[in-house]
mmCIF file of C-alpha atoms in Angstrom:
data_model
loop_
_atom_site.group_PDB
_atom_site.id
_atom_site.type_symbol
_atom_site.label_atom_id
_atom_site.label_comp_id
_atom_site.label_asym_id
_atom_site.label_seq_id
_atom_site.Cartn_x
_atom_site.Cartn_y
_atom_site.Cartn_z
ATOM 1 C CA MET A 1 -0.065 0.021 0.096
ATOM 2 C CA GLU A 2 1.390 3.353 -0.956
ATOM 3 C CA PRO A 3 2.185 5.818 1.852
ATOM 4 C CA ARG A 4 -0.415 8.257 0.417
ATOM 5 C CA ALA A 5 -3.048 5.487 0.806
ATOM 6 C CA ARG A 6 -2.059 4.880 4.366
ATOM 7 C CA ALA A 7 -2.112 8.464 5.521
ATOM 8 C CA GLY A 8 -5.800 8.407 6.849
ATOM 9 C CA LYS A 9 -5.984 4.799 7.584
ATOM 10 C CA HIS A 10 -5.342 5.030 11.494
ATOM 11 C CA VAL A 11 -6.373 8.572 12.226
ATOM 12 C CA GLY A 12 -8.452 8.777 15.392
ATOM 13 C CA LYS A 13 -7.445 5.031 16.337
ATOM 14 C CA GLU A 14 -5.010 4.319 19.153
ATOM 15 C CA THR A 15 -2.289 1.675 18.240
ATOM 16 C CA PHE A 16 -0.472 1.960 21.349
ATOM 17 C CA ASN A 17 -1.392 1.771 25.030
ATOM 18 C CA PRO A 18 -2.154 5.452 26.252
ATOM 19 C CA LYS A 19 -0.637 4.657 29.690
ATOM 20 C CA GLU A 20 2.653 3.596 27.932
ATOM 21 C CA ILE A 21 2.743 6.717 25.850
ATOM 22 C CA SER A 22 1.965 8.768 28.852
ATOM 23 C CA ALA A 23 4.751 7.185 30.721
ATOM 24 C CA LEU A 24 7.222 7.790 27.680
ATOM 25 C CA LEU A 25 6.157 11.342 27.562
ATOM 26 C CA TYR A 26 6.787 11.800 31.360
ATOM 27 C CA ALA A 27 10.134 10.088 31.034
ATOM 28 C CA TYR A 28 11.252 12.817 28.538
ATOM 29 C CA GLY A 29 10.020 15.639 30.721
ATOM 30 C CA ASP A 30 6.297 16.149 30.120
ATOM 31 C CA VAL A 31 3.860 16.354 33.113
ATOM 32 C CA ARG A 32 2.629 13.060 34.816
ATOM 33 C CA ASP A 33 -0.704 13.182 33.164
ATOM 34 C CA PRO A 34 -0.338 14.737 29.625
ATOM 35 C CA ILE A 35 -3.426 16.126 27.640
ATOM 36 C CA PRO A 36 -5.054 13.203 25.793
ATOM 37 C CA GLU A 37 -4.620 15.109 22.556
ATOM 38 C CA THR A 38 -1.038 15.078 23.128
ATOM 39 C CA VAL A 39 -1.079 11.265 23.596
ATOM 40 C CA ARG A 40 -3.258 10.662 20.520
ATOM 41 C CA VAL A 41 -1.068 12.958 18.334
ATOM 42 C CA LEU A 42 2.186 11.038 19.411
ATOM 43 C CA ASP A 43 0.496 7.717 18.877
ATOM 44 C CA GLU A 44 -0.233 8.794 15.238
ATOM 45 C CA ILE A 45 3.326 10.004 14.669
ATOM 46 C CA VAL A 46 4.758 6.881 15.996
ATOM 47 C CA THR A 47 2.411 4.506 14.143
ATOM 48 C CA GLU A 48 3.031 6.469 11.023
ATOM 49 C CA PHE A 49 6.807 6.282 11.313
ATOM 50 C CA LEU A 50 6.886 2.519 12.004
ATOM 51 C CA GLU A 51 4.506 1.894 9.083
ATOM 52 C CA GLY A 52 6.724 3.951 6.907
ATOM 53 C CA VAL A 53 9.767 2.009 7.870
ATOM 54 C CA CYS A 54 8.066 -1.367 7.550
ATOM 55 C CA PHE A 55 6.759 -0.215 4.123
ATOM 56 C CA GLU A 56 10.297 0.599 2.830
ATOM 57 C CA ALA A 57 11.660 -2.699 4.367
ATOM 58 C CA SER A 58 8.849 -4.642 2.651
ATOM 59 C CA ARG A 59 9.473 -2.885 -0.717
ATOM 60 C CA HIS A 60 13.005 -3.869 -0.411
ATOM 61 C CA ALA A 61 12.356 -7.323 0.211
ATOM 62 C CA GLN A 62 9.918 -7.497 -2.715
ATOM 63 C CA VAL A 63 12.596 -6.017 -5.078
ATOM 64 C CA ALA A 64 15.086 -8.794 -3.763
ATOM 65 C CA GLY A 65 12.306 -11.430 -4.485
ATOM 66 C CA ARG A 66 11.515 -12.393 -0.969
ATOM 67 C CA GLN A 67 8.330 -12.506 0.863
ATOM 68 C CA LYS A 68 9.769 -12.484 4.266
ATOM 69 C CA LEU A 69 11.506 -9.567 5.838
ATOM 70 C CA LYS A 70 15.058 -9.725 7.091
ATOM 71 C CA PHE A 71 17.290 -7.412 9.071
ATOM 72 C CA ASP A 72 18.948 -6.231 6.033
ATOM 73 C CA ASP A 73 15.607 -4.865 4.775
ATOM 74 C CA PHE A 74 15.330 -2.759 7.732
ATOM 75 C CA GLU A 75 19.046 -1.649 7.537
ATOM 76 C CA PHE A 76 18.107 -0.394 3.957
ATOM 77 C CA ALA A 77 14.968 1.443 5.184
ATOM 78 C CA LEU A 78 16.937 3.140 7.953
ATOM 79 C CA ARG A 79 20.217 3.708 5.944
ATOM 80 C CA ARG A 80 19.519 7.524 5.677
ATOM 81 C CA ASN A 81 19.252 8.043 9.427
ATOM 82 C CA PRO A 82 22.478 6.527 11.128
ATOM 83 C CA GLN A 83 21.091 7.251 14.678
ATOM 84 C CA TYR A 84 18.223 4.935 14.154
ATOM 85 C CA LEU A 85 20.109 2.433 12.273
ATOM 86 C CA GLY A 86 22.784 2.361 15.113
ATOM 87 C CA LYS A 87 20.161 1.835 17.920
ATOM 88 C CA VAL A 88 18.411 -0.869 15.913
ATOM 89 C CA LYS A 89 21.812 -2.625 15.339
ATOM 90 C CA ALA A 90 22.635 -2.469 19.217
ATOM 91 C CA MET A 91 19.234 -3.945 19.831
ATOM 92 C CA ILE A 92 19.768 -6.745 17.470
ATOM 93 C CA GLU A 93 23.245 -7.398 19.026
ATOM 94 C CA LYS A 94 21.794 -7.373 22.508
ATOM 95 C CA ARG A 95 19.062 -9.769 21.551
ATOM 96 C CA GLN A 96 21.757 -12.139 19.928
ATOM 97 C CA THR A 97 23.780 -11.969 23.055
ATOM 98 C CA ILE A 98 20.862 -12.744 25.230
ATOM 99 C CA LYS A 99 19.843 -15.708 22.956
ATOM 100 C CA GLU A 100 23.488 -17.118 23.188
ATOM 101 C CA MET A 101 23.429 -16.711 26.982
ATOM 102 C CA ARG A 102 20.153 -18.403 27.272
ATOM 103 C CA LYS A 103 21.208 -21.278 25.133
ATOM 104 C CA THR A 104 24.481 -21.573 27.108
ATOM 105 C CA PHE A 105 22.581 -21.471 30.316
ATOM 106 C CA ASN A 106 20.211 -24.157 29.193
ATOM 107 C CA GLN A 107 22.962 -26.420 28.086
ATOM 108 C CA ASP A 108 24.608 -25.974 31.407
ATOM 109 C CA ASP A 109 21.432 -26.681 33.081
ATOM 110 C CA ASP A 110 20.720 -29.849 31.153
ATOM 111 C CA ALA A 111 24.298 -31.110 31.779
ATOM 112 C CA LEU A 112 23.735 -30.362 35.608
ATOM 113 C CA MET A 113 20.508 -32.262 35.660
ATOM 114 C CA LYS A 114 22.116 -35.224 34.075
ATOM 115 C CA ASP A 115 25.060 -35.181 36.569
ATOM 116 C CA MET A 116 22.648 -34.806 39.474
ATOM 117 C CA ALA A 117 20.721 -37.768 38.235
ATOM 118 C CA ALA A 118 23.725 -39.917 37.886
ATOM 119 C CA ARG A 119 24.775 -39.031 41.357
ATOM 120 C CA ASP A 120 21.346 -39.798 42.787
ATOM 121 C CA LYS A 121 21.514 -43.048 40.958
ATOM 122 C CA ASP A 122 24.860 -43.884 42.528
ATOM 123 C CA ALA A 123 23.752 -42.654 45.991
ATOM 124 C CA GLY A 124 20.859 -44.973 45.914
ATOM 125 C CA ASN A 125 23.269 -47.956 45.731
ATOM 126 C CA ALA A 126 25.715 -46.837 48.322
ATOM 127 C CA LYS A 127 25.176 -46.328 52.131
ATOM 128 C CA PRO A 128 24.597 -42.618 53.041
ATOM 129 C CA ASP A 129 27.539 -41.145 54.967
ATOM 130 C CA GLU A 130 26.704 -40.604 58.533
ATOM 131 C CA ASP A 131 29.004 -37.582 58.916
ATOM 132 C CA GLU A 132 26.971 -35.812 56.194
ATOM 133 C CA LEU A 133 23.820 -35.934 58.448
ATOM 134 C CA LEU A 134 25.695 -35.164 61.616
ATOM 135 C CA ASP A 135 23.547 -37.626 63.569
ATOM 136 C CA LEU A 136 20.530 -35.435 63.826
ATOM 137 C CA ASP A 137 17.078 -36.607 64.181
ATOM 138 C CA ASP A 138 14.020 -34.955 62.945
ATOM 139 C CA ASP A 139 12.723 -34.730 66.445
ATOM 140 C CA LEU A 140 15.735 -32.564 67.563
ATOM 141 C CA ASP A 141 14.902 -29.034 68.527
ATOM 142 C CA LEU A 142 16.889 -26.053 67.150
ATOM 143 C CA LYS A 143 17.531 -24.952 70.614
ATOM 144 C CA ASP A 144 19.122 -28.282 71.579
ATOM 145 C CA LEU A 145 21.140 -28.057 68.232
ATOM 146 C CA SER A 146 22.424 -24.596 69.164
ATOM 147 C CA ALA A 147 23.285 -25.545 72.708
ATOM 148 C CA GLU A 148 25.256 -28.649 71.490
ATOM 149 C CA THR A 149 27.150 -26.684 69.013
ATOM 150 C CA ALA A 150 27.894 -23.823 71.634
ATOM 151 C CA SER A 151 29.130 -26.472 74.138
ATOM 152 C CA ARG A 152 31.492 -27.918 71.490
ATOM 153 C CA ALA A 153 32.952 -24.687 70.551
ATOM 154 C CA SER A 154 33.648 -23.627 74.214
ATOM 155 C CA GLY A 155 35.181 -26.960 74.853
ATOM 156 C CA ALA A 156 37.610 -26.560 72.118
ATOM 157 C CA LYS A 157 38.728 -23.259 73.320
ATOM 158 C CA LYS A 158 39.323 -24.631 76.868
ATOM 159 C CA ARG A 159 41.544 -27.426 75.267
ATOM 160 C CA LYS A 160 43.548 -25.062 73.424
ATOM 161 C CA LEU A 161 43.991 -22.783 76.396
ATOM 162 C CA GLY A 162 45.060 -25.839 78.681
ATOM 163 C CA ALA A 163 47.475 -27.249 76.027
ATOM 164 C CA LYS A 164 49.608 -24.080 76.423
#
């Protein structure tokens, strides 16, 4: 669709959430509750801009003989404005970095799960180490435990002092 045909298509309709646009305006120095007309006009401006960029990108893809848009198509559409192009490239790089980190994290997670499953399987065959459990019963109170550890600590200090 030609840009001229798109001009009146979304007039009066809100594309974005008005609360988000109000927050954006406030972040850039406007009042907390802007005039509804300001929100509507900014919505139209942003919608028109995005439609224009997408139209240019789709035109470039069509000339290249593709039906799907690629990042190169958006690079072509934004080639005249290096600020927009730089921001879009930075966002794409961040997205790729996050994607790679998630992939690495998931691989590490899978390896860890397999390792833990193998340990649990081996632990099921072997007798559990009693030192690990510290001879604690479920019925033992925390107060008894803290008193026991406090008496152990004070006894060790006495022995050290007596040894000198």
